Structure formats: structure tokens, C-alpha cells
Coordinates of C-alpha atoms in Angstrom, one line a residue:
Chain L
X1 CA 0.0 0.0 0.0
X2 CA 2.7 2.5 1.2
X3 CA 4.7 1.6 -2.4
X4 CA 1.2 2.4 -4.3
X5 CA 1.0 5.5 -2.0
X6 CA 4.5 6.5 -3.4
X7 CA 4.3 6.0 -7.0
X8 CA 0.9 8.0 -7.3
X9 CA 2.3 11.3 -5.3
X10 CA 5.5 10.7 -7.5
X11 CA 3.1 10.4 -10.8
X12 CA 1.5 13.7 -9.4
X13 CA 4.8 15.3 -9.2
X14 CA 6.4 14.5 -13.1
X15 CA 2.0 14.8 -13.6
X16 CA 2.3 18.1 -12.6
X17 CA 5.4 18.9 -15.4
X18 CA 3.8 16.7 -18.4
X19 CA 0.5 19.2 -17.6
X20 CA 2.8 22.4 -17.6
X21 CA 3.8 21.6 -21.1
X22 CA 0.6 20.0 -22.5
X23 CA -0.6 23.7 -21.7
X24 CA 1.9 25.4 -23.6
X25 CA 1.2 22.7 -26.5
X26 CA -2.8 24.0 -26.2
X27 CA -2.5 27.3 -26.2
X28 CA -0.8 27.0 -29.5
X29 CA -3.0 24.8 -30.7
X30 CA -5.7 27.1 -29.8
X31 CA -4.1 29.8 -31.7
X32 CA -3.1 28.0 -34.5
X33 CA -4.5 24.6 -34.8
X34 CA -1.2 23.3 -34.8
X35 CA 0.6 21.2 -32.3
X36 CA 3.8 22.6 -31.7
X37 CA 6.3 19.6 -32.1
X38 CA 9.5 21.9 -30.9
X39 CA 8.1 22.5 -28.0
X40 CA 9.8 19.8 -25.8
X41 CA 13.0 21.0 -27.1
X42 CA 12.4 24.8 -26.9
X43 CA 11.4 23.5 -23.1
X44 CA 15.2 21.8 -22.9
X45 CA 17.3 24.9 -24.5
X46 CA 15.4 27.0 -22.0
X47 CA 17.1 24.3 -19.2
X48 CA 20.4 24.9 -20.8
X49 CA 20.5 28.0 -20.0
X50 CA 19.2 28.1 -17.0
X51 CA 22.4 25.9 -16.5
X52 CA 24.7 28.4 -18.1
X53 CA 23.2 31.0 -15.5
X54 CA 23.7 28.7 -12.4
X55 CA 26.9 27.6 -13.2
X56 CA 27.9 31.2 -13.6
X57 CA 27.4 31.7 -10.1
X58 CA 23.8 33.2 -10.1
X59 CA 21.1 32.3 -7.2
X60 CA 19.1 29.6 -8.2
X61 CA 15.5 31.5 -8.2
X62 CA 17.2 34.5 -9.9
X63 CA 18.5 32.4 -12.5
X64 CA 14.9 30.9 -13.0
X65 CA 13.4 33.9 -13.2
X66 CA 15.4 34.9 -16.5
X67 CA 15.2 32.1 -18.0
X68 CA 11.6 32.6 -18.1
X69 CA 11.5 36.1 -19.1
X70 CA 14.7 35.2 -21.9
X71 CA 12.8 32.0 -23.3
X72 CA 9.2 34.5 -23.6
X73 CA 11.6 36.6 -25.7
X74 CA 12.6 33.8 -27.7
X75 CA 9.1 32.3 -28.3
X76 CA 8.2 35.9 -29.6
X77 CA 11.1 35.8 -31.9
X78 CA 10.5 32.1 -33.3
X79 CA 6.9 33.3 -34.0
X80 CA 8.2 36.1 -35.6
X81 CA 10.6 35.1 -37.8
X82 CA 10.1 31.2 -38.2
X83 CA 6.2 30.8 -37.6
X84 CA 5.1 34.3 -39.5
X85 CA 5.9 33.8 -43.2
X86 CA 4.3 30.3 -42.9
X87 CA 1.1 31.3 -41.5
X88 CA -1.0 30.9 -44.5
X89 CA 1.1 27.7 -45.6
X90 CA -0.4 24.2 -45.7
X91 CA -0.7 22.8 -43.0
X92 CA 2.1 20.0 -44.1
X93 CA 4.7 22.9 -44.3
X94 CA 4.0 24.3 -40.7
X95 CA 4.8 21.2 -38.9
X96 CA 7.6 20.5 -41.4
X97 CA 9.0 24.2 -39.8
X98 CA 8.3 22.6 -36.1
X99 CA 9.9 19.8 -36.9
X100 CA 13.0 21.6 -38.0
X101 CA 12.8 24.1 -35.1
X102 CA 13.4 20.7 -33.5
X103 CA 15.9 19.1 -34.8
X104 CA 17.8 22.3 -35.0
X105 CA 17.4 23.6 -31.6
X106 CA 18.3 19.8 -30.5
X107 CA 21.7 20.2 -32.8
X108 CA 22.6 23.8 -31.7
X109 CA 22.3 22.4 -28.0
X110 CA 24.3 19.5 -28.5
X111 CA 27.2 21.6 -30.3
X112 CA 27.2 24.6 -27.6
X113 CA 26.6 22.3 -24.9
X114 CA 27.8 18.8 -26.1
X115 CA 25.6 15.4 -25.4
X116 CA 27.2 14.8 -22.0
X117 CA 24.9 14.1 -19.2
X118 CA 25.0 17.4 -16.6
X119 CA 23.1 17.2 -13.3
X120 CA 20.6 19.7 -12.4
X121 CA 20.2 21.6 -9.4
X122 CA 16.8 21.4 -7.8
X123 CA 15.7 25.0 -5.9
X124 CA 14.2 22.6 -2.7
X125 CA 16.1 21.9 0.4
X126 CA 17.4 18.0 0.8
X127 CA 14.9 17.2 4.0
X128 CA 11.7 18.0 4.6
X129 CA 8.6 16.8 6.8
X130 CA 6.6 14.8 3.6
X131 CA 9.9 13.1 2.7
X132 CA 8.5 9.6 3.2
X133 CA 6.4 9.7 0.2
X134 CA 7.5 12.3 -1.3
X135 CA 11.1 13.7 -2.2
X136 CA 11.5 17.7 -1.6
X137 CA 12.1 18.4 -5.1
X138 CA 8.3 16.6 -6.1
X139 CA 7.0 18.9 -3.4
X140 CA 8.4 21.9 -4.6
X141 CA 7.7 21.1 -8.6
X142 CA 4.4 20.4 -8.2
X143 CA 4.2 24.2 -6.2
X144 CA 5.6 25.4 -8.6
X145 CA 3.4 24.0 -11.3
X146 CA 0.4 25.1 -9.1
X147 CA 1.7 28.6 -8.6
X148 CA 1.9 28.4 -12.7
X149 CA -1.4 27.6 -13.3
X150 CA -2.7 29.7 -11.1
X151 CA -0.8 33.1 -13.0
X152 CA -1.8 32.2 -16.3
X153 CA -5.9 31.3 -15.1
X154 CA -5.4 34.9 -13.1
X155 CA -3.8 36.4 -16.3
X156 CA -6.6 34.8 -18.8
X157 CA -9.5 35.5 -16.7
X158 CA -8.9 38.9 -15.5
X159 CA -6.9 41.1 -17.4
X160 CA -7.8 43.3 -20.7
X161 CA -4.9 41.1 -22.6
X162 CA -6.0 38.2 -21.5
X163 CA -9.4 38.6 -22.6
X164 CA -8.1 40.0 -26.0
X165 CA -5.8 36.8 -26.3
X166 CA -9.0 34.6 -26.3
X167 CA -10.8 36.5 -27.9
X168 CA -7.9 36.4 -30.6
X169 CA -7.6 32.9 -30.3
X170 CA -11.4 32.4 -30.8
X171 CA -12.3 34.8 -33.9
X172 CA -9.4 36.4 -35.3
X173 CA -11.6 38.5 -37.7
X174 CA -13.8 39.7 -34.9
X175 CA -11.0 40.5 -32.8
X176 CA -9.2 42.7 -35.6
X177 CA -12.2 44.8 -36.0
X178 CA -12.0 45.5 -32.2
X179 CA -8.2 46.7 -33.1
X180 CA -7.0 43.9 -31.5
X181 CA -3.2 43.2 -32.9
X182 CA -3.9 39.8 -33.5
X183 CA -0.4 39.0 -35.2
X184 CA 1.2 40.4 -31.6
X185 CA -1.5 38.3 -29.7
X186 CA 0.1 35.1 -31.9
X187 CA 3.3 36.3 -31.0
X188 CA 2.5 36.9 -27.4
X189 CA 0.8 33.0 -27.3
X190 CA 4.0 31.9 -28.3
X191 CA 6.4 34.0 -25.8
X192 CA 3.7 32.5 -23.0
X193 CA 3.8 28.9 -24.1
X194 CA 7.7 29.1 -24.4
X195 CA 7.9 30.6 -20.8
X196 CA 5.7 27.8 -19.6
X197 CA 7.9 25.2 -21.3
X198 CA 11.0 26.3 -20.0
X199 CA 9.5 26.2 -16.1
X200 CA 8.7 22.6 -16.8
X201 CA 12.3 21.9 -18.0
X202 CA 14.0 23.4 -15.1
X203 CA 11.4 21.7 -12.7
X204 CA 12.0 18.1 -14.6
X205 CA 15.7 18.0 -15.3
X206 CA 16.9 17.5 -11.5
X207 CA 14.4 14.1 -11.8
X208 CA 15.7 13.2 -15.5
X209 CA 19.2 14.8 -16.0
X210 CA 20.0 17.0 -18.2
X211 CA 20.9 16.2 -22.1
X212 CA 19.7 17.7 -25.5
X213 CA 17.1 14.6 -25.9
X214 CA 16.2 14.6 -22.2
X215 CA 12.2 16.3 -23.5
X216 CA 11.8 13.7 -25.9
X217 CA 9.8 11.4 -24.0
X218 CA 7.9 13.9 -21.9
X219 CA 7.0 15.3 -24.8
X220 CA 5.1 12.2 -25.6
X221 CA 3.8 12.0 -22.3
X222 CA 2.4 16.2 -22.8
X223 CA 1.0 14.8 -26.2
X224 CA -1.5 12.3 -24.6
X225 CA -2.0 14.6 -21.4
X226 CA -3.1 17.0 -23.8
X227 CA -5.2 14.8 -25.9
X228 CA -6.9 12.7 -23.0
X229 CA -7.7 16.5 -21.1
X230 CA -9.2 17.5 -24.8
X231 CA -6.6 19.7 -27.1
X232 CA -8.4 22.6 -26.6
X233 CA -9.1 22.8 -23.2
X234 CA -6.4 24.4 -21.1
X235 CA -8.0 23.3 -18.0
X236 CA -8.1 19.9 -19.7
X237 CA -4.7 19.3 -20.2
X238 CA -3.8 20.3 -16.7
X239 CA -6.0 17.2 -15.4
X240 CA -4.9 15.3 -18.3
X241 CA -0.7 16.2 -17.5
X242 CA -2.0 14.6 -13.9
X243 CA -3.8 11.6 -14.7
X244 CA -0.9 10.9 -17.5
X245 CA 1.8 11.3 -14.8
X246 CA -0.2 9.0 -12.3
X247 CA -1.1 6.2 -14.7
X248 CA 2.6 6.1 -16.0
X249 CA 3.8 6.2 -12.6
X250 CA 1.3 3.5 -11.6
X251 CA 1.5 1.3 -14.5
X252 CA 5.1 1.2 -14.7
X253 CA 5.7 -0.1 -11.4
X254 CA 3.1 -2.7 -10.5
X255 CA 2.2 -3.6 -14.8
X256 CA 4.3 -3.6 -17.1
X257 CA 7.7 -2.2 -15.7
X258 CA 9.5 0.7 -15.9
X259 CA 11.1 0.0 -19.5
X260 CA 7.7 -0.1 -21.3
X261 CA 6.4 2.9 -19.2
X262 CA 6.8 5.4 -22.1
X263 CA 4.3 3.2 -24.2
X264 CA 1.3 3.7 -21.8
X265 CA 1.8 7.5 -23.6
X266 CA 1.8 6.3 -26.8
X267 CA -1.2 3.2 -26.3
X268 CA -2.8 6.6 -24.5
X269 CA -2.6 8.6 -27.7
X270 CA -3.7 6.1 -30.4
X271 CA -7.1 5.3 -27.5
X272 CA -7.9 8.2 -27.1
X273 CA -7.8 9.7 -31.0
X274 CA -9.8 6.0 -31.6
X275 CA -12.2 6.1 -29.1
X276 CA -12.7 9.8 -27.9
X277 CA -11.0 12.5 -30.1
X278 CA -12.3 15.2 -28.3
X279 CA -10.5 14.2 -24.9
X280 CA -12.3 15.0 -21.6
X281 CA -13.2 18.4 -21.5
X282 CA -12.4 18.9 -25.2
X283 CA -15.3 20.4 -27.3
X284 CA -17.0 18.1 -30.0
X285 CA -16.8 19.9 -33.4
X286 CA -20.0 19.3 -35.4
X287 CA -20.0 21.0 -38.8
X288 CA -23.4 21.5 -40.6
X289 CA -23.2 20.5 -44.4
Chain G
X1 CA -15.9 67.6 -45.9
X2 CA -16.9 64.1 -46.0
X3 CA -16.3 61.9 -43.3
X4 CA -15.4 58.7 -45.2
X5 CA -14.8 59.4 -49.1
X6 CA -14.4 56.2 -51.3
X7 CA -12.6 57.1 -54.9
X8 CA -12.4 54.1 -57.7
X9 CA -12.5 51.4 -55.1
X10 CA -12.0 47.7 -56.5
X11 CA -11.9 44.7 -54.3
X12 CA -11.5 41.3 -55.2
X13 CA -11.8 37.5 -53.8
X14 CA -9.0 36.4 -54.8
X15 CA -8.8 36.3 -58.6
X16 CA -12.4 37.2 -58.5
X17 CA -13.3 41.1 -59.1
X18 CA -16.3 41.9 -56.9
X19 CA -16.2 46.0 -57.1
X20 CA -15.1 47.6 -60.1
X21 CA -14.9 51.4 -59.2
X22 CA -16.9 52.4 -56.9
X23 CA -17.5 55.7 -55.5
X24 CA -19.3 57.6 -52.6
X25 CA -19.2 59.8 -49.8
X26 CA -20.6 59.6 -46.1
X27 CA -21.4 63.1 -44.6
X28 CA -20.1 63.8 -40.8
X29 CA -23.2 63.0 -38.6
X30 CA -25.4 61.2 -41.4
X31 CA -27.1 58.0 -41.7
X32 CA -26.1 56.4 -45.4
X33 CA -27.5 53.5 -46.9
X34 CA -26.0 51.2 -49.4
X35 CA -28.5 49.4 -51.3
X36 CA -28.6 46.5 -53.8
X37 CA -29.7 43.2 -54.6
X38 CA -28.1 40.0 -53.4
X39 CA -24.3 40.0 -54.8
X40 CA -24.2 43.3 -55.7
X41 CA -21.1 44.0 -53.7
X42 CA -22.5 45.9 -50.1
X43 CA -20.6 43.5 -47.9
X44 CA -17.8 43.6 -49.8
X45 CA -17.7 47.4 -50.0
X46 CA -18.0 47.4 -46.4
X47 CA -15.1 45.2 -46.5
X48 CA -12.9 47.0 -48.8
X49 CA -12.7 49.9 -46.3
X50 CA -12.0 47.8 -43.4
X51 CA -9.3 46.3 -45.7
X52 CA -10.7 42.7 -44.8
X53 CA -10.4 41.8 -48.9
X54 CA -7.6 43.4 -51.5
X55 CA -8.4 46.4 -52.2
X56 CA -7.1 49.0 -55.3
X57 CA -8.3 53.2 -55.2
X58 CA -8.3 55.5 -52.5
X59 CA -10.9 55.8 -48.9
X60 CA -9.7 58.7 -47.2
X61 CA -11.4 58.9 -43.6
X62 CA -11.3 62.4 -41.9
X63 CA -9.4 63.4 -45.0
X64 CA -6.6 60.7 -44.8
X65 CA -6.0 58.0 -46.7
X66 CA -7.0 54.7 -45.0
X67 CA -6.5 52.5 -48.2
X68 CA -3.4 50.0 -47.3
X69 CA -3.6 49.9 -43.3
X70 CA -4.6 47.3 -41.2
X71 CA -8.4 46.3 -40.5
X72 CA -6.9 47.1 -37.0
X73 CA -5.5 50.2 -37.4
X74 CA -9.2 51.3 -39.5
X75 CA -11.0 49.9 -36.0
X76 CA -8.3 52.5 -33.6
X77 CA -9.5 55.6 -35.9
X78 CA -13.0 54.7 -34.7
X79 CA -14.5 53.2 -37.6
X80 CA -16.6 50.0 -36.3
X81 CA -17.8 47.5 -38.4
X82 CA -20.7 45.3 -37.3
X83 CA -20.0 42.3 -39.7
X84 CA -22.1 39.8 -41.5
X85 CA -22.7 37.0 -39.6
X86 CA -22.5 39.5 -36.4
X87 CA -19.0 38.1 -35.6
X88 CA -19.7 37.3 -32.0
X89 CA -17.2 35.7 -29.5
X90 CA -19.3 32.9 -28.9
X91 CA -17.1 31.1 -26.2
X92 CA -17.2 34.7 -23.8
X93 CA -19.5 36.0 -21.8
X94 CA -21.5 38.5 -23.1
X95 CA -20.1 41.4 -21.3
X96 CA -16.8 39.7 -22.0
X97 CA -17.8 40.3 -25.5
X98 CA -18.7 43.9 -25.1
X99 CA -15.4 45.4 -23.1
X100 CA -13.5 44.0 -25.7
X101 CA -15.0 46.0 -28.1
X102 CA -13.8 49.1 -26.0
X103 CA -9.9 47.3 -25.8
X104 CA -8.2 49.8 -27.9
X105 CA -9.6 52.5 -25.6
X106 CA -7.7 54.0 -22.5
X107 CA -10.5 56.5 -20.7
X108 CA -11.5 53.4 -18.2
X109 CA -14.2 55.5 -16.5
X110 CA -15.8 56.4 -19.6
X111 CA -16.1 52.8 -21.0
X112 CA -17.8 51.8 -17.7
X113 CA -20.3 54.7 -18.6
X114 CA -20.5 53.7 -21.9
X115 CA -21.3 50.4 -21.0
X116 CA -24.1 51.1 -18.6
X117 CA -25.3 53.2 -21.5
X118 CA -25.3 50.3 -23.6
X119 CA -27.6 48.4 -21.6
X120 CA -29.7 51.5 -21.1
X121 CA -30.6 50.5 -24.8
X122 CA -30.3 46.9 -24.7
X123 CA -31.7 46.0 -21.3
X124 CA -31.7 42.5 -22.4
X125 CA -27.7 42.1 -22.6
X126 CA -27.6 43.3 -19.2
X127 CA -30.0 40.4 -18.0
X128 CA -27.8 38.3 -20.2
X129 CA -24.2 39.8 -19.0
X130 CA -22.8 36.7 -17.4
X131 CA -24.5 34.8 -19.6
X132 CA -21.8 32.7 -22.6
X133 CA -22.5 34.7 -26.0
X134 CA -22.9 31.5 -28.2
X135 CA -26.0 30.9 -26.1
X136 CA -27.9 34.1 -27.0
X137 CA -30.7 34.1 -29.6
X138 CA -30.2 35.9 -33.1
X139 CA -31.3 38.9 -32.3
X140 CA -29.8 39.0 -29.4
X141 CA -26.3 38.3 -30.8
X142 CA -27.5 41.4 -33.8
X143 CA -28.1 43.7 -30.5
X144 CA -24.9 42.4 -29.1
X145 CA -22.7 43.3 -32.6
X146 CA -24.1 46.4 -32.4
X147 CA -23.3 47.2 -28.6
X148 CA -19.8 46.2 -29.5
X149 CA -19.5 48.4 -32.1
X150 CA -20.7 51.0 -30.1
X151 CA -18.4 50.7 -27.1
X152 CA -15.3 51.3 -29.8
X153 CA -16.7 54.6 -29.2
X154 CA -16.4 55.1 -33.1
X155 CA -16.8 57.8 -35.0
X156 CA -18.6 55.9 -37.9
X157 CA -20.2 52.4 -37.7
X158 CA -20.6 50.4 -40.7
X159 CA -23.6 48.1 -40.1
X160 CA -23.7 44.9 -42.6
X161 CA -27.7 44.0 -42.4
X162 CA -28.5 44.5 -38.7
X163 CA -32.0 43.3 -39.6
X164 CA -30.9 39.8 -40.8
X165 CA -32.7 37.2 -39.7
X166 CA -35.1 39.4 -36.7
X167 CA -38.4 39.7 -36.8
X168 CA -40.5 42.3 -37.7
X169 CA -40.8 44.0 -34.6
X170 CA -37.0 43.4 -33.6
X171 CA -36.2 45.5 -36.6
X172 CA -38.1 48.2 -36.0
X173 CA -36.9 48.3 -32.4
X174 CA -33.2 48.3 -33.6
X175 CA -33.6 50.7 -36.0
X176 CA -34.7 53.1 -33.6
X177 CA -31.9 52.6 -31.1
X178 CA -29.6 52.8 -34.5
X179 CA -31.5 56.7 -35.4
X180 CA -30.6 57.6 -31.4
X181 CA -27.5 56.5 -31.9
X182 CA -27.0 58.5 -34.8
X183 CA -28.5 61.7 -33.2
X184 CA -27.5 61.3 -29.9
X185 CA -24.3 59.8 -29.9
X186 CA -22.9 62.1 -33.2
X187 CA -21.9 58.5 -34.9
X188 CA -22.3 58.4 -38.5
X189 CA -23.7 55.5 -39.4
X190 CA -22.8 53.4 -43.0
X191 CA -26.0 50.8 -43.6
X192 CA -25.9 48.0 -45.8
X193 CA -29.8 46.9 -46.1
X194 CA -31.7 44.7 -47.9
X195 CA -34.7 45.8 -46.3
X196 CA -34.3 49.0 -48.9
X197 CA -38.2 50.6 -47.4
X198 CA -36.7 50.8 -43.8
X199 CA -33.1 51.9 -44.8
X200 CA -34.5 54.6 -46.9
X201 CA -36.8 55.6 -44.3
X202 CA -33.9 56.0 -41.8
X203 CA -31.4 57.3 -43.8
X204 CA -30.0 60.9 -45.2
X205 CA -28.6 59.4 -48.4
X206 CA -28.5 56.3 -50.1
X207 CA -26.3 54.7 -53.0
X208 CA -27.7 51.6 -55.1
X209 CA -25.1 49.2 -56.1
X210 CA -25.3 46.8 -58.9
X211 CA -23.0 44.4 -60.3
X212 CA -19.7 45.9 -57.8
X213 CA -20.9 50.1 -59.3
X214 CA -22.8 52.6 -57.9
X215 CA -25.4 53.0 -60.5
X216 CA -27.6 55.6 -58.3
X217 CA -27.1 58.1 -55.6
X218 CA -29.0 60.8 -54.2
X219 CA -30.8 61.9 -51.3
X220 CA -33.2 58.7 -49.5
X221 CA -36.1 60.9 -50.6
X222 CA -35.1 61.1 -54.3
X223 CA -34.9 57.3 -54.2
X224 CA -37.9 56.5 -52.3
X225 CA -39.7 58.7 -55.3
X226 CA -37.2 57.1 -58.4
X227 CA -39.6 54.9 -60.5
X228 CA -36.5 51.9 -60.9
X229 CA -35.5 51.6 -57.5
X230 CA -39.5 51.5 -56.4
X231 CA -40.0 48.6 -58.4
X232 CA -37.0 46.5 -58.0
X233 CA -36.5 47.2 -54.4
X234 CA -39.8 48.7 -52.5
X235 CA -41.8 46.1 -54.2
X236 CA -44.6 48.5 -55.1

């Protein structure tokens, strides 16, 4: 019972980082109807620098906090100049440019930084009260995922950009006739999502290490949290970055072991695009003819 | 001088020409109707000045030329377009809905003002505030477009067949909130009608379009009384 205990808080705590980045995945998929497929590794060059800062002697939380701010500059600048001149493209060519924003992101890493293995540090002290179940460092990165979710719902739901990012989102010709800068609000989706991203690399790499490929799998695991909470339901994707965390957690130490765990993400995506291709919360789309 | 001032304007879907020259004026503080049958080209022309299609020829709007900026740079200048199809945000709220139509505007007290005002004329958005848009009625969503609009605080509001789809008496209500408006409120008001009896009955001036041209202008008077536009479009 108490090992059951300790693989579902630990599912809540990588949960909690597969959720952070299924939400930066929908909000550009609510923008854009895409799926971002660089996302994971815009995620792990945000880590890498994080790195860079720590190791240059910089306070942890300091550190984090420009990482976040440097990687919103540098989703506004991918949108810019990448994502821009394909935004009337087919739909092929826009995840051909993800898929080279990953695979050269992933290279650039790998030459600056090289493919060695470098440890992480992790914000939380070593000891603390829940540490029985749960090691600091789960604690902390599902606060910190909490306190996330929390900003972005507060930023959505209650200020004038929020609303106009929606509303963006939603009818893009509507909004323009508001004045709303709706290329800006793209750009802005894009700055948000990549900020998000690079919170859940910093929170995840003390757990998996840090290497250029270290997202690729919890990519996969964002993908079905994103799909099983409904791809265009924010709120979805949190509860579907949980459940996802759980059921891996669960699954891959009482089923089918640890070295088939990154399957349940991928049996996850193919059941839920076969059974229920809206997800949870997503909403059906019914087209009149 | 004229408020808005459309010279040799041509618009087209992609290679599709839809207006082939057209040309007309909207006096400051007037009510103008563009007529025409289905096709003719009145969305489209209301369009072409948001720059929402391509667009060749000149608008000038308070004597500058608006022709090649952005639909959202048109909406900052205070031109408010009340689209076909009423272009709500059907996943907000209704009130949602409304303050962004005053985004681009800084005077915070005066939007709340504004907004009361609003439902001083459309007490039912107020009931309906909280309420998601996509779950209001037609006419509802129409008297919603047009709050919008107004809370752009615009100087001119170009209204694409705000008596679509509402029933008789709807209209008639709307079209007297859309004549206070116009008198109370100093908006100019651009209407795109099928409904030519009620459009010429609340408007100044009125242009007939045909086949993407103006092929008539004049005051609504001299149109209610032209012998062509009573049979084609009053019906009588």
C-alpha cells in the first residue's frame, strides 16, 4: 500500500510537469490549430540555459526567473521570424517548420553544450517533513506548477490582454475589428507557451538529468495529457498532465515495468484519437453541411 | 468635408473582381444606406474599407487615406464594423464580449459609462451579462454586434444587415436605437440593407449598387420617389 501511495504522489509530481507543457502545446494549438512539435525542445534549451546561469554563479530562483523572461523573448522571436511567413502555408509545411525548429534547436544544444549528461540543481532543500512519500524536489515542482497555473488562469480570466488573447484565439476577424493586434496576440501565445515550457524543463531536469534529448519522452507524455484533457481545453490538459503522470507512474511499477512505461503514452494517444478524439473536456466539433 | 470618401474602389476574392470602381461619400453625422440586390457587392464594400479583402483606389477617412492599413489600425480611428454574420465571440461571456469592443480605448471611467449606456438600450444584454454569448438568440447576438461596435466609441459604424434574420418588430426596435445613436451619440452610421423601405426611411442618403458600381445616388427621398429603385427594391 505504502509503495502504491509512493508511485501515485511521484506520478503527481512529473504529472504536474507533463500538464505544464501540455498547456503550452494548447495554447498553440488554440491559436493555431497546430501542435507545436519543438516545443519539448524549446522546453530543454530553456534548461540549458538556465544551466549556463547557475553555473555562472547566479542564485538559483534569480536564474529561473530569467530564463523565463529570456525563453518569452525567444518564443516571440520564433513566431516572428520562423512561424510568420508560414502562417498561410499548408498545413504539411507548418509542422515540417516545427519539426525543423526541433531538430535544430536539439543540434545547436548539442554543439554549444555537447551530449554529455549534466546534473541539475533542484531549488528545494534535501529534507523535509513529507519526505517519506515524497522527495522535496516533487513537493516543490508540483508548487511550482500550481503557482503556474494559477498566474496564467489569473492572467486569462482577469486582465484586458487576457481577454483579447481569447478572444484572438477564438475569432481572429472579430477581434481585428476591435483593433486587436492579432499577429502580436500570436506572438505573445507563443512568448507565453515558451515561458511555460521552460518552467517545466527546469522543474523536470533534477528528476531526468539534463541532455539535448532529455524532452523527448515527456514530450510524448504532454501529447497524450493534452489529448486525454481534450486539445483545446487548457484546463483539460492540466487534469490530463495529472492523470498521465499518475497512470505512468502506476503502470510502470506494479504492470508492465519501468522500460515499457513510455508506451502507456503512446497506447494513450492512439485510445484516445480511436475512441474519444475530443478528450475529456475537449469540445466536439460538429460541422453542418 | 466628408467623413469617409471612397474614390475608384475595387476589391476582389482572390482572382475574382467583386467591385469595379466604386465611388461615394458619407457626410459627418449622417445616416447612409447602401443598397442592392443579393451579390451586388455591399458587404464587400464594407469590407474593402476595413481592408478585410484586397483592395485598389483610395478611402480617405477624416481626409486621410486609409487604403493599405490594417483592419486594426481602420477599428483604432474609430471606424466600427458590425459584420455579416454579427461576428460574435461565442465562447465569452456576453459582457466579456462587449469590453472587448472598447480594448483599444484608455478613458477606463468612460467605457464603464459607456457600458451602462449600452444596456440602457439593450436592457436585455444586461439580464444576459454573465450569460456565454454563443448561447444568446439571433437577435440578441445582432443587439450584441451592435453594442460592440458601439463601445469602440467610433466615429462611424458600418452596419452589414443588422435586420438579418429578426423579426419584424425586432427590426423596427433596432432601427430606432440605430437613429438615437446617430442623433444622440454624433456617430455616422454606414447601412448595408436589404430591407431598402426601412433603410431609406432611416437614412440621409443612399447609393444603389449593382453588379460591384454605384449605378444611383441621391438623397433617400429622391430614391424612395425614383420609379427603378420603387420597383426592383420597395416592391410596389
Amino acid at each position: 500500500m505504502e509503495g502504491f501511495l509512493h508511485q501515485v504522489l511521484a506520478g503527481l509530481a512529473t504529472g504536474g510537469i507533463y500538464a505544464s507543457l501540455a498547456l503550452a502545446l494548447v495554447m498553440i494549438y488554440q491559436a493555431t490549430h497546430l501542435v507545436n512539435f519543438a516545443q519539448g525542445e524549446m522546453a530543454m534549451f530553456a534548461t540549458y540555459i538556465a544551466w549556463s546561469l547557475v553555473n555562472a554563479g547566479m542564485p538559483y530562483w534569480i536564474a529561473f526567473g530569467l530564463t523565463v523572461g529570456i525563453s518569452f523573448f525567444i518564443g516571440i522571436l520564433i513566431e516572428r521570424v520562423v512561424i510568420r511567413p508560414v502562417e498561410n502555408a499548408p498545413v504539411l509545411a507548418v509542422v515540417v517548420v516545427f519539426i525543423a525548429l526541433l531538430v535544430i534547436l536539439n543540434s545547436v544544444t548539442g554543439w554549444i553544450y555537447t551530449y554529455t549528461i549534466k546534473s541539475f540543481p533542484s531549488p528545494f532543500p534535501q529534507e523535509m517533513a513529507l519526505g517519506r512519500y515524497m522527495s522535496p524536489h516533487e513537493v516543490g515542482a508540483i508548487g511550482v506548477t500550481l503557482v503556474v497555473l494559477l498566474l496564467l488562469f489569473a492572467f486569462f480570466r482577469f486582465t484586458p490582454l487576457g481577454l483579447a488573447l481569447r478572444a484572438a484565439a477564438q475569432n481572429p476577424v472579430s477581434a481585428r475589428l476591435v483593433g486587436i493586434r492579432v499577429g502580436w496576440m500570436l506572438a505573445l501565445g507563443w512568448g507565453l507557451a515558451a515561458a511555460i515550457g521552460a518552467v517545466a524543463g527546469m522543474m523536470v531536469a533534477p528528476i531526468v538529468y539534463l541532455d539535448p534529448n532529455m524532452m523527448g519522452g515527456i514530450l510524448l507524455y504532454a501529447f497524450a495529457a493534452a489529448l486525454v484533457g481534450g486539445i483545446d481545453s487548457p484546463m483539460g490538459a492540466v487534469i490530463g498532465g495529472f492523470l498521465v503522470g499518475v497512470l505512468e507512474n502506476v503502470l510502470g511499477a506494479f504492470v508492465i515495468g519501468n522500460e515499457l512505461k513510455l508506451s502507456v503514452a503512446l497506447v494513450l494517444i492512439i485510445g484516445v484519437l480511436l475512441v474519444k478524439p475530443s478528450g475529456l473536456f475537449g469540445r466536439v466539433h460538429v460541422t453542418r453541411v | 468635408m466628408a467623413l469617409l470618401e471612397a474614390r475608384q474602389l475595387y476589391a476582389a476574392y482572390g482572382h475574382t473582381r467583386v467591385l469595379h470602381g466604386v465611388d461615394f461619400a458619407i457626410d459627418k453625422g449622417s445616416i447612409t444606406a447602401l443598397l442592392g440586390a443579393n451579390g451586388a457587392g455591399k458587404t464587400t464594400t464594407l469590407r474593402a474599407l476595413c481592408a478585410m479583402v484586397k483592395t485598389q483606389g483610395e478611402v480617405r477617412f477624416e481626409g486621410a487615406r486609409i487604403d493599405g492599413r490594417s483592419t486594426e489600425d481602420i477599428a483604432r480611428l474609430g471606424v466600427a464594423h458590425v459584420p455579416d454574420g454579427r461576428g460574435t465571440f461565442l465562447h465569452l461571456s456576453t459582457e466579456e464580449n462587449l469590453r472587448l469592443g472598447a480594448y483599444t480605448r484608455r478613458d477606463r471611467a468612460r467605457v464603464e459609462t459607456d457600458l451602462e449606456r449600452v444596456y440602457g438600450y439593450f436592457p436585455r444584454l444586461k439580464e444576459r451579462r454573465r450569460q456565454q454569448a454563443g448561447t444568446l438568440s439571433g437577435g440578441e447576438q445582432q443587439m450584441l454586434a451592435v453594442s460592440r461596435a458601439l463601445m469602440l466609441a467610433p466615429k462611424l459604424m458600418l452596419l452589414d444587415e443588422p435586420s438579418f434574420g429578426l423579426a419584424p418588430l425586432l427590426v423596427r426596435e433596432l432601427f430606432g436605437i440605430l437613429q438615437a445613436i446617430n442623433q444622440r451619440e454624433q456617430v455616422s452610421l454606414l447601412l448595408v440593407e436589404q430591407n431598402a423601405a426601412m433603410a431609406l426611411d432611416l437614412a440621409d442618403h443612399a447609393y444603389l449598387i449593382e453588379t460591384g458600381r454605384v449605378v444611383l445616388s441621391g438623397t433617400a427621398e429622391a430614391l424612395k420617389r425614383d420609379d427603378s429603385v420603387r420597383k426592383s427594391y420597395l416592391g410596389y
